[in-house]
XYZ file of C-alpha atoms in Angstrom:
666
model
C 0.000 0.000 0.000
C 1.386 3.397 -0.978
C 1.299 6.269 1.559
C 0.737 9.677 0.085
C 2.908 12.511 1.370
C 1.365 15.516 3.092
C 2.716 17.973 0.533
C 4.639 21.193 1.211
C 2.812 21.989 4.435
C 3.744 18.679 6.029
C 7.381 19.077 4.963
C 7.557 22.552 6.470
C 6.082 21.330 9.773
C 8.511 18.416 9.850
C 11.387 20.827 9.310
C 10.310 22.978 12.244
C 10.195 19.914 14.498
C 13.724 18.897 13.449
C 15.080 22.396 14.113
C 13.433 22.438 17.575
C 14.912 19.031 18.396
C 18.459 20.208 17.376
C 18.361 23.456 19.444
C 20.600 23.685 22.528
C 19.156 22.053 25.626
C 20.224 22.286 29.272
C 23.103 19.973 30.071
C 21.043 17.896 32.502
C 21.698 15.170 33.468
C 25.253 16.450 33.089
C 27.461 14.791 30.500
C 30.915 13.700 31.482
C 29.902 13.195 35.149
C 29.377 9.965 36.977
C 27.342 8.868 39.954
C 25.629 11.486 42.071
C 27.562 14.354 40.411
C 25.775 13.593 37.137
C 22.522 14.702 38.793
C 23.854 17.689 40.726
C 23.285 21.002 38.861
C 26.257 23.189 38.061
C 26.768 26.616 39.664
C 25.647 28.212 36.385
C 22.416 26.254 36.493
C 21.854 27.164 40.135
C 22.559 30.832 39.456
C 20.258 30.872 36.444
C 17.453 29.239 38.413
C 17.893 31.710 41.272
C 17.876 34.690 38.916
C 14.818 33.381 37.118
C 12.994 32.782 40.417
C 13.942 36.235 41.704
C 12.712 37.843 38.517
C 9.428 35.945 38.741
C 8.886 36.915 42.372
C 9.804 40.527 41.651
C 7.385 40.635 38.760
C 4.609 39.084 40.828
C 5.239 41.517 43.667
C 5.219 44.477 41.266
C 1.953 43.310 39.723
C 0.317 42.867 43.137
C 1.564 46.279 44.304
C 0.137 48.016 41.246
C -3.200 46.222 41.534
C -3.601 46.678 45.313
C -6.085 49.469 45.936
C -6.561 51.377 49.160
C -10.218 52.177 49.933
C -10.943 55.856 49.408
C -12.507 56.395 52.844
C -9.668 55.960 55.318
C -12.028 56.589 58.240
C -14.439 53.785 57.357
C -14.581 51.564 60.404
C -16.906 48.794 61.491
C -20.441 49.944 62.288
C -21.122 49.792 65.982
C -24.163 47.634 66.725
C -25.648 45.452 69.415
C -25.066 41.739 69.629
C -28.482 40.129 70.094
C -28.850 36.830 71.948
C -31.964 34.697 71.466
C -33.662 32.032 73.539
C -34.119 28.601 71.972
C -37.645 29.578 70.896
C -36.315 32.554 68.908
C -37.436 35.300 71.302
C -34.898 37.875 72.439
C -32.782 36.984 75.465
C -30.431 39.988 75.710
C -28.602 42.736 73.844
C -25.004 43.661 74.505
C -23.115 46.725 73.233
C -22.719 49.357 71.974
C -18.994 49.561 71.362
C -17.201 52.467 73.028
C -15.126 54.352 70.465
C -14.069 57.984 70.294
C -11.343 59.452 68.132
C -8.792 61.887 69.523
C -6.064 63.817 67.691
C -2.572 62.444 68.131
C -1.583 65.703 69.814
C -3.883 64.794 72.721
C -2.062 61.535 73.339
C 0.983 62.193 75.564
C 4.283 61.493 73.838
C 5.261 59.072 76.595
C 2.103 57.036 75.938
C 2.784 56.986 72.191
C 6.299 55.716 72.795
C 5.089 53.142 75.280
C 3.049 51.644 72.427
C 5.813 52.034 69.849
C 8.542 50.656 72.122
C 6.457 47.572 72.831
C 5.026 47.029 69.362
C 7.223 48.630 66.688
C 10.237 50.686 67.843
C 11.378 51.263 64.229
C 8.003 52.674 63.197
C 9.285 56.090 62.079
C 12.057 54.582 59.928
C 10.583 51.378 58.496
C 8.688 51.190 55.153
C 5.512 50.019 56.855
C 6.513 46.377 56.966
C 9.159 44.236 58.629
C 10.697 41.648 56.315
C 12.055 39.656 59.254
C 8.715 39.859 61.023
C 6.807 38.749 57.936
C 9.074 35.738 57.543
C 8.571 34.811 61.163
C 4.808 35.255 60.850
C 4.665 33.034 57.762
C 6.538 30.296 59.626
C 4.207 30.678 62.617
C 1.181 30.609 60.338
C 2.363 27.337 58.852
C 2.868 25.810 62.286
C -0.373 27.079 63.786
C 1.178 29.966 65.741
C 0.140 33.591 66.061
C 0.933 35.942 63.188
C 0.504 39.118 65.206
C 4.169 39.180 66.224
C 5.178 39.692 62.599
C 3.181 42.918 62.133
C 4.311 46.532 62.236
C 2.050 49.298 63.523
C 1.125 50.080 59.900
C 0.211 46.464 59.214
C -1.876 46.272 62.368
C -3.678 49.496 61.383
C -4.417 48.014 57.963
C -5.793 44.884 59.592
C -7.923 46.952 61.991
C -9.759 48.911 59.312
C -9.558 47.039 56.004
C -9.149 43.317 56.540
C -10.866 40.494 58.320
C -9.078 39.003 61.336
C -8.778 35.522 59.842
C -5.336 33.905 59.936
C -4.638 33.036 56.304
C -1.675 33.465 53.989
C -3.800 35.506 51.554
C -4.830 37.936 54.282
C -1.168 38.346 55.295
C -0.104 39.117 51.721
C -2.898 41.670 51.300
C -1.894 43.231 54.603
C 1.719 43.641 53.439
C 0.917 45.406 50.167
C -1.735 47.621 51.718
C 0.745 48.577 54.455
C 3.445 49.525 51.941
C 1.026 51.665 49.923
C -0.456 53.269 53.009
C 3.022 54.084 54.315
C 3.790 55.922 51.067
C 0.479 57.794 51.038
C 0.117 58.933 54.671
C 2.371 60.655 57.162
C 3.651 58.442 59.946
C 1.824 60.500 62.546
C -1.450 59.989 60.665
C -0.909 56.229 60.644
C -0.090 56.184 64.356
C -3.176 58.275 65.139
C -5.339 55.926 63.088
C -3.863 52.897 64.808
C -4.406 54.284 68.308
C -7.997 55.246 67.450
C -9.017 51.876 65.982
C -7.192 49.341 68.177
C -9.128 47.139 70.566
C -8.320 47.618 74.251
C -10.851 45.175 75.677
C -13.841 45.950 77.912
C -15.774 46.840 74.744
C -13.447 49.755 74.034
C -11.909 50.724 70.706
C -9.329 53.493 70.641
C -6.947 54.963 73.200
C -9.496 57.500 74.480
C -12.109 54.880 75.429
C -9.387 52.511 76.632
C -8.120 55.188 79.042
C -11.675 55.684 80.274
C -12.396 51.953 80.639
C -9.289 51.210 82.704
C -8.488 54.475 84.482
C -11.596 56.638 84.239
C -9.713 59.483 82.575
C -9.004 61.024 79.180
C -6.080 59.800 77.081
C -4.461 63.214 77.513
C -4.255 62.581 81.278
C -2.364 59.294 81.062
C 1.214 58.998 82.305
C 3.961 56.729 80.989
C 3.211 53.995 83.507
C -0.479 53.823 82.580
C 0.464 54.016 78.911
C 2.772 51.024 79.373
C -0.126 49.007 80.767
C -2.459 49.992 77.915
C 0.286 49.020 75.459
C 0.272 45.598 77.123
C -3.481 45.221 76.652
C -2.971 45.691 72.898
C -1.427 42.202 72.898
C -4.841 40.855 73.894
C -7.185 41.971 76.657
C -8.190 38.360 77.226
C -4.633 37.707 78.396
C -3.683 41.003 80.041
C -6.809 42.514 81.620
C -6.053 42.062 85.349
C -9.737 41.939 86.245
C -10.204 38.608 84.463
C -7.923 36.410 86.580
C -4.898 36.298 88.862
C -2.861 34.815 86.011
C -3.825 37.760 83.813
C -2.722 40.119 86.569
C 0.672 38.429 86.752
C 1.116 38.632 82.972
C 0.027 42.284 82.927
C 2.554 43.262 85.592
C 5.361 41.470 83.755
C 4.462 43.036 80.412
C 4.038 46.512 81.988
C 7.496 46.299 83.578
C 9.059 45.030 80.348
C 7.469 47.858 78.347
C 8.873 50.515 80.680
C 12.328 48.912 80.460
C 11.980 48.810 76.695
C 11.204 52.541 76.658
C 14.479 53.152 78.475
C 16.315 50.995 75.921
C 14.849 52.936 73.012
C 15.752 56.248 74.644
C 12.202 57.468 75.270
C 12.132 57.202 79.067
C 14.905 58.281 81.373
C 16.285 55.847 83.916
C 15.365 58.363 86.602
C 11.707 58.438 85.567
C 11.674 54.672 85.175
C 12.820 54.431 88.759
C 9.708 56.279 89.908
C 7.397 53.671 88.380
C 7.772 50.812 90.838
C 4.120 50.094 91.581
C 1.808 48.638 88.985
C -0.935 51.152 88.046
C -3.941 49.058 89.026
C -6.875 49.675 86.655
C -10.330 50.205 88.078
C -12.788 47.311 88.126
C -14.942 47.037 84.986
C -18.526 48.180 85.485
C -21.262 45.545 85.095
C -23.035 45.529 81.772
C -26.614 46.725 81.846
C -29.364 44.315 80.869
C -27.525 41.286 82.274
C -29.144 41.037 85.697
C -30.431 37.801 87.198
C -29.529 34.681 85.220
C -29.227 36.547 81.914
C -25.591 37.476 82.428
C -24.560 33.881 83.148
C -26.342 32.687 80.011
C -24.829 35.393 77.803
C -21.349 34.832 79.230
C -21.566 31.082 78.550
C -22.906 31.596 75.026
C -20.258 34.177 74.170
C -17.485 31.903 75.463
C -18.807 29.096 73.249
C -18.812 31.327 70.167
C -15.277 32.553 70.855
C -14.044 28.988 71.328
C -15.880 27.397 68.406
C -15.804 29.942 65.594
C -13.275 32.162 63.865
C -14.698 35.255 65.557
C -12.314 36.984 67.927
C -13.305 38.817 71.086
C -12.547 42.072 69.273
C -14.882 41.197 66.405
C -17.652 40.250 68.811
C -17.233 43.572 70.585
C -17.832 45.341 67.289
C -21.350 43.938 67.471
C -23.914 43.213 64.799
C -24.151 39.477 65.535
C -27.280 37.436 66.139
C -26.502 34.558 68.508
C -29.091 31.794 68.820
C -28.732 29.851 72.069
C -29.976 26.505 73.329
C -31.417 27.975 76.538
C -35.115 27.384 77.164
C -36.816 30.209 79.025
C -39.406 28.051 80.907
C -36.775 25.602 82.176
C -34.450 28.413 83.235
C -37.268 30.156 85.094
C -38.321 26.910 86.817
C -34.769 26.120 87.912
C -34.342 29.638 89.285
C -37.626 29.432 91.208
C -36.597 26.094 92.706
C -33.282 27.431 93.990
C -34.921 30.574 95.347
C -37.718 28.616 97.025
C -35.315 26.332 98.894
C -33.067 29.308 99.556
C -35.675 30.764 101.904
C -34.518 28.170 104.431
C -31.119 29.819 104.638
C -30.451 32.464 107.268
C -26.857 33.642 106.831
C -27.381 36.668 109.053
C -28.150 34.576 112.131
C -26.714 31.153 111.244
C -22.964 30.943 110.465
C -23.397 27.559 108.729
C -25.451 29.295 106.011
C -22.936 32.013 105.209
C -21.370 32.003 101.744
C -23.645 29.147 100.646
C -23.753 28.782 96.870
C -25.856 26.779 94.432
C -25.002 25.817 90.882
C -27.336 23.872 88.605
C -27.616 22.920 84.951
C -29.956 20.931 82.720
C -28.516 19.266 79.610
C -30.416 17.406 76.890
C -29.244 14.013 75.651
C -28.020 15.686 72.436
C -25.760 18.073 74.404
C -27.911 21.212 74.362
C -27.649 23.183 77.604
C -31.313 23.886 78.302
C -31.070 25.806 81.572
C -28.664 26.792 84.296
C -28.539 28.604 87.586
C -25.249 30.435 87.994
C -25.913 32.470 91.120
C -28.312 34.978 92.655
C -27.565 37.784 90.165
C -24.836 38.136 87.547
C -24.413 41.833 88.320
C -23.834 41.061 92.009
C -21.871 37.822 91.626
C -20.067 37.275 88.342
C -18.756 33.838 89.363
C -20.862 31.211 87.576
C -21.593 28.443 90.102
C -22.924 26.154 87.350
C -19.614 26.324 85.524
C -17.352 26.225 88.601
C -14.283 24.004 88.439
C -13.221 24.084 92.093
C -15.864 21.853 93.715
C -15.216 18.088 94.053
C -17.805 15.717 92.576
C -17.714 13.378 95.561
C -19.697 10.147 95.382
C -21.753 11.472 92.452
C -18.633 10.383 90.527
C -19.000 6.688 91.459
C -21.369 5.733 88.571
C -18.418 6.464 86.266
C -16.295 3.965 88.227
C -19.107 1.419 88.056
C -19.359 1.940 84.273
C -15.596 1.482 83.862
C -15.719 -1.789 85.803
C -18.628 -3.177 83.786
C -16.972 -2.089 80.535
C -13.386 -3.201 81.142
C -13.443 -5.711 83.980
C -10.858 -5.877 86.772
C -7.243 -6.960 87.072
C -6.629 -8.497 90.474
C -3.045 -9.617 89.783
C -0.438 -7.543 87.977
C -0.021 -8.842 84.420
C -3.002 -11.219 84.675
C -5.932 -11.213 82.295
C -8.877 -8.998 83.150
C -11.855 -10.591 84.851
C -15.391 -9.443 83.980
C -17.606 -8.029 86.715
C -21.388 -7.795 86.820
C -23.891 -5.806 88.860
C -24.082 -8.775 91.244
C -20.307 -9.155 91.775
C -19.842 -9.053 95.582
C -17.474 -6.675 97.361
C -16.770 -6.028 101.024
C -19.044 -3.200 102.146
C -17.744 -2.850 105.691
C -16.463 0.465 106.940
C -12.743 0.840 107.529
C -11.504 -1.995 105.291
C -8.037 -1.585 103.757
C -7.840 -0.450 100.144
C -5.865 -3.075 98.210
C -3.609 -3.143 95.154
C -2.403 -6.295 93.359
C 0.719 -6.113 95.530
C -1.043 -5.569 98.837
C -2.473 -2.669 100.896
C -2.269 0.852 99.454
C 0.006 3.006 101.583
C -0.749 6.726 101.674
C 1.841 9.467 101.757
C 1.325 9.795 105.487
C 2.804 6.339 105.948
C -0.531 4.705 106.778
C -2.664 2.176 104.980
C -5.575 3.876 103.212
C -8.944 2.617 104.471
C -12.406 2.975 102.963
C -14.824 5.231 104.819
C -18.581 4.826 104.347
C -21.086 7.604 105.018
C -22.068 7.476 108.685
C -19.313 4.863 109.236
C -21.905 2.191 108.486
C -20.921 -1.386 107.553
C -22.881 -3.439 105.006
C -21.014 -6.756 104.805
C -20.721 -8.442 101.404
C -22.872 -6.589 98.854
C -23.148 -6.527 95.068
C -21.806 -3.589 93.065
C -25.258 -2.487 91.956
C -26.407 -2.337 95.556
C -23.312 -0.325 96.444
C -24.282 2.241 93.800
C -27.929 2.317 94.881
C -27.078 2.767 98.567
C -24.033 4.989 97.938
C -21.614 2.678 99.780
C -18.124 4.072 99.322
C -15.929 1.093 100.203
C -16.814 -1.289 97.331
C -16.603 1.482 94.736
C -13.257 2.697 96.066
C -11.885 -0.823 95.751
C -13.516 -1.305 92.344
C -11.649 1.762 91.109
C -8.351 0.250 92.227
C -9.215 -3.141 90.680
C -10.242 -1.619 87.350
C -7.209 0.658 87.339
C -7.439 4.380 87.938
C -5.972 5.006 84.472
C -8.833 3.021 82.939
C -11.381 4.935 85.018
C -9.757 8.164 83.861
C -10.183 7.176 80.204
C -13.815 6.330 80.834
C -14.633 9.689 82.421
C -12.883 11.508 79.588
C -15.030 9.532 77.141
C -18.046 10.680 79.149
C -17.099 14.313 78.576
C -15.348 15.464 81.736
C -12.503 17.849 80.983
C -8.906 16.663 81.567
C -8.170 19.814 83.577
C -10.931 18.937 86.048
C -9.680 15.450 86.922
C -8.142 14.768 90.316
C -4.990 12.988 91.397
C -4.740 9.245 90.672
C -5.050 8.014 94.253
C -7.831 5.905 95.847
C -9.851 9.101 96.434
C -10.107 9.435 92.640
C -12.865 6.799 92.671
C -14.775 8.859 95.244
C -14.709 12.058 93.225
C -11.642 14.147 94.028
C -12.130 15.507 90.488
C -13.811 18.913 90.112
C -16.125 18.952 87.092
C -18.754 21.649 86.699
C -22.468 21.028 87.144
C -22.777 21.448 83.367
C -20.268 18.675 82.689
C -21.753 16.367 85.337
C -25.228 16.736 83.846
C -23.787 16.132 80.383
C -21.915 12.982 81.454
C -25.039 11.414 82.993
C -26.856 11.692 79.632
C -24.692 8.801 78.395
C -26.415 6.365 80.748
C -29.383 6.211 78.395
C -27.886 4.352 75.428
C -24.154 4.972 75.850
C -24.063 7.929 73.471
C -23.339 11.495 74.508
C -22.527 14.893 73.032
C -20.368 17.598 74.593
C -22.569 20.280 76.188
C -23.028 23.328 73.962
C -24.976 26.563 74.283
C -25.213 28.060 70.766
C -26.809 26.545 67.673
C -25.984 29.231 65.100
C -24.598 32.736 64.624
C -25.376 35.250 61.898
C -24.277 38.776 61.061
C -26.508 40.824 58.815
C -28.347 37.662 57.861
C -25.145 35.919 56.750
C -24.295 32.721 58.661
C -21.054 32.666 60.632
C -19.308 29.300 60.615
C -19.807 27.635 63.992
C -18.370 24.297 65.072
C -20.930 22.101 66.830
C -20.011 18.941 68.771
C -20.713 15.519 67.304
C -22.313 12.635 69.165
C -19.964 9.866 70.327
C -20.405 6.358 71.724
C -18.961 6.715 75.218
C -20.145 3.363 76.619
C -21.378 0.066 75.233
C -25.202 0.077 75.223
C -25.362 -2.889 77.622
C -23.041 -1.131 80.091
C -25.082 2.080 79.886
C -28.260 0.067 80.540
C -26.771 -1.591 83.642
C -25.656 1.760 85.065
C -29.096 3.173 84.298
C -30.751 0.298 86.176
C -28.578 0.945 89.238
C -29.423 4.657 89.196
C -33.130 3.858 88.812
C -32.735 1.540 91.799
C -31.199 4.422 93.749
C -34.442 6.314 93.145
C -36.901 3.514 93.921
C -35.116 2.025 96.908
C -31.829 3.821 97.518
C -30.477 7.195 98.579
C -31.902 9.152 95.603
C -35.572 8.806 96.498
C -36.069 12.570 96.106
C -36.106 12.034 92.326
C -39.361 10.067 92.482
C -41.123 13.418 91.988
C -40.042 13.293 88.346
C -42.147 10.163 87.759
C -41.260 6.651 86.564
C -38.082 5.844 84.646
C -36.152 8.462 86.592
C -32.539 7.746 87.524
C -30.378 9.712 89.948
C -27.386 9.680 92.270
C -26.481 11.573 95.406
C -23.012 12.927 96.063
C -21.032 13.844 99.177
C -17.346 14.372 99.951
C -15.329 13.050 102.923
C -14.606 16.592 104.127
C -18.270 17.635 103.656
C -17.414 20.542 101.346
C -19.887 19.662 98.574
C -23.331 18.159 98.172
C -24.607 16.901 94.795
C -27.772 15.527 93.280
C -27.626 14.461 89.633
C -30.530 12.801 87.858
C -32.224 12.417 84.503
C -35.618 11.671 83.040
C -37.209 12.109 79.631
C -33.925 12.802 77.842
C -32.883 15.667 80.153
C -30.212 15.445 82.855
C -30.022 17.971 85.703
C -27.154 18.410 88.151
C -27.398 20.489 91.323
C -24.378 21.255 93.496
C -24.278 23.088 96.826
C -21.119 24.369 98.482
C -19.846 27.124 100.734
C -16.992 29.253 99.403
C -15.109 32.194 100.829
C -15.486 34.961 98.198
C -11.942 36.215 98.769
C -9.858 33.061 99.151
C -12.208 30.750 97.156
C -11.641 28.129 99.849
C -14.488 25.685 100.515
C -16.067 25.302 103.953
C -18.026 22.487 105.569
C -21.751 22.132 104.841
C -22.494 20.707 108.274
C -25.629 22.334 109.683
C -26.605 24.033 106.406
C -30.168 25.396 106.482
C -30.427 24.425 110.145
C -30.176 20.709 109.409
C -29.058 18.197 111.990
C -25.279 17.596 111.704
C -26.001 13.985 110.739
C -28.114 15.038 107.746
C -26.323 14.036 104.543
C -24.978 16.940 102.507
C -26.890 15.818 99.401
C -30.185 16.566 101.141
C -30.329 20.287 100.257
C -29.483 19.879 96.522
C -31.926 16.948 96.399
C -34.700 19.239 97.604
C -33.864 21.734 94.838
C -33.828 18.930 92.247
C -37.187 17.614 93.456
C -38.798 21.057 93.467
C -37.540 21.698 89.946
C -38.777 18.309 88.721
C -42.225 19.015 90.130
C -42.448 22.430 88.424
C -45.187 22.698 85.772
């Protein structure tokens, strides 16, 4: 068969291909080299690649610089609006805001205050081009490793971020920030940039700008600040959540350290004399923040909890929330919250702190959590504006014997190991244990010796002895000895894993000693209520207080917890049966007011510093805790004689009455 040629066009195309194939090509792999050297590029190749890469980067940077536009209105700043919180039924719960912001000319900001900020944040501000190459490199590395990018920003970059860009931590946002900063530095005078930065920066306490920051912390105008106060306000710019002394003792310590460092830094940069520095030896304590209006009663506790959830589970920062304009839809149910509050207040009429010392500093915390994790109601204290400490979210009160169902669940789930290295042996609700008071707590090697050099012995409530009893009976009757020993037999590390699976926070767990099985851990009422929801079918969801957030009708991404299988269904059922038995014939009889299929557990501590009642019915778990706490030292005191009760009255009696009253509410 004869193949026809393609004619002149085909010949011309073939010629072009041959010429392309004969043109010079890079000498790679390198001829005349052997082994690894054949594959190593020459210095010419390396230099050419570097030059080509530099040219490409330079061209890209030039293109981005030319095409980066600065908004025409340099004073455009976020609109100040309320944040609106809603009940679960969609009705309004509370409004917070407005943001405090007031511009002042740079001339009204004392020079020492300006240099306190510059010395701490950007000492080279008046000489740099608006960016720090070293800082940008460091920020990029930190961004890639999950660190904070703020340390890589100049004052100009921070000003750009304040007024033009979102606060999200992305590489694109950082690049935009750099080019906007360079252009802004070329367009505006340095003093104008500094004035803009000081007037738009967030100082915490709902305050934007140096003027409102001075008012929020010191009750004065910015023009009246001295260098020492300016050094503190410069510290707050690093994050009010970390440096506002009113938030916590740890914040106070950080603020003092940062304040002192800033003053020393001012001396180093030549903007504070050593003599004047020597006069600033005492930290300029800010005034206490005023309570927010509209947050009285339980409202403040609910709003505080919801806001904390949004900050921890979205990309919104505290500064962005303070700008307002958000609609926050909570899980809180108004009728349940009102009923829980009435129950606490009704039982509270029995207290007489003025005439009875045992009633002084008594506190109640309570929370109701649905089986899907929604926090339906809580009681945080008598009034948020009078007591900001949220008793329902406290992490300094031991769980006591209300913790023992977790030990029981761990034993049923994992069995026990009676000899070191031996196989685990299953246990059942009927497995007998010694219920006598004062028996020695044992390990596979023998008695457990405490740090005081004595053998640790189990102590039952009322020093009562029960003889040999099954584990279920021990749970129903709240007998401490068998459950203490069960914890040792299961292994405290195994019990720890179980309680973490049930949703208790690692930071709340106590020391791994025999008392761990009797609740030396300090979970909040919210977490205790949430953990007990798993005793239905073994599944649980971390407690949460917000279902969605919007701003101007646009949804804000919010991370919600997912359900998890914390226990095998058969184990959850057996624990549930024991807790139902505690209601029908054990120590938790107060829960019978909630009707059939109610399960509950009482809780006391050996030192009588906490009383608990935790129970659930109809897919809702409620935990009530009562304790006495010194408001200054936060130390717990004994509950003996609370509400005029006989000293022998168990400490779970008062919270049980609150639980029963709440359960009987219409």
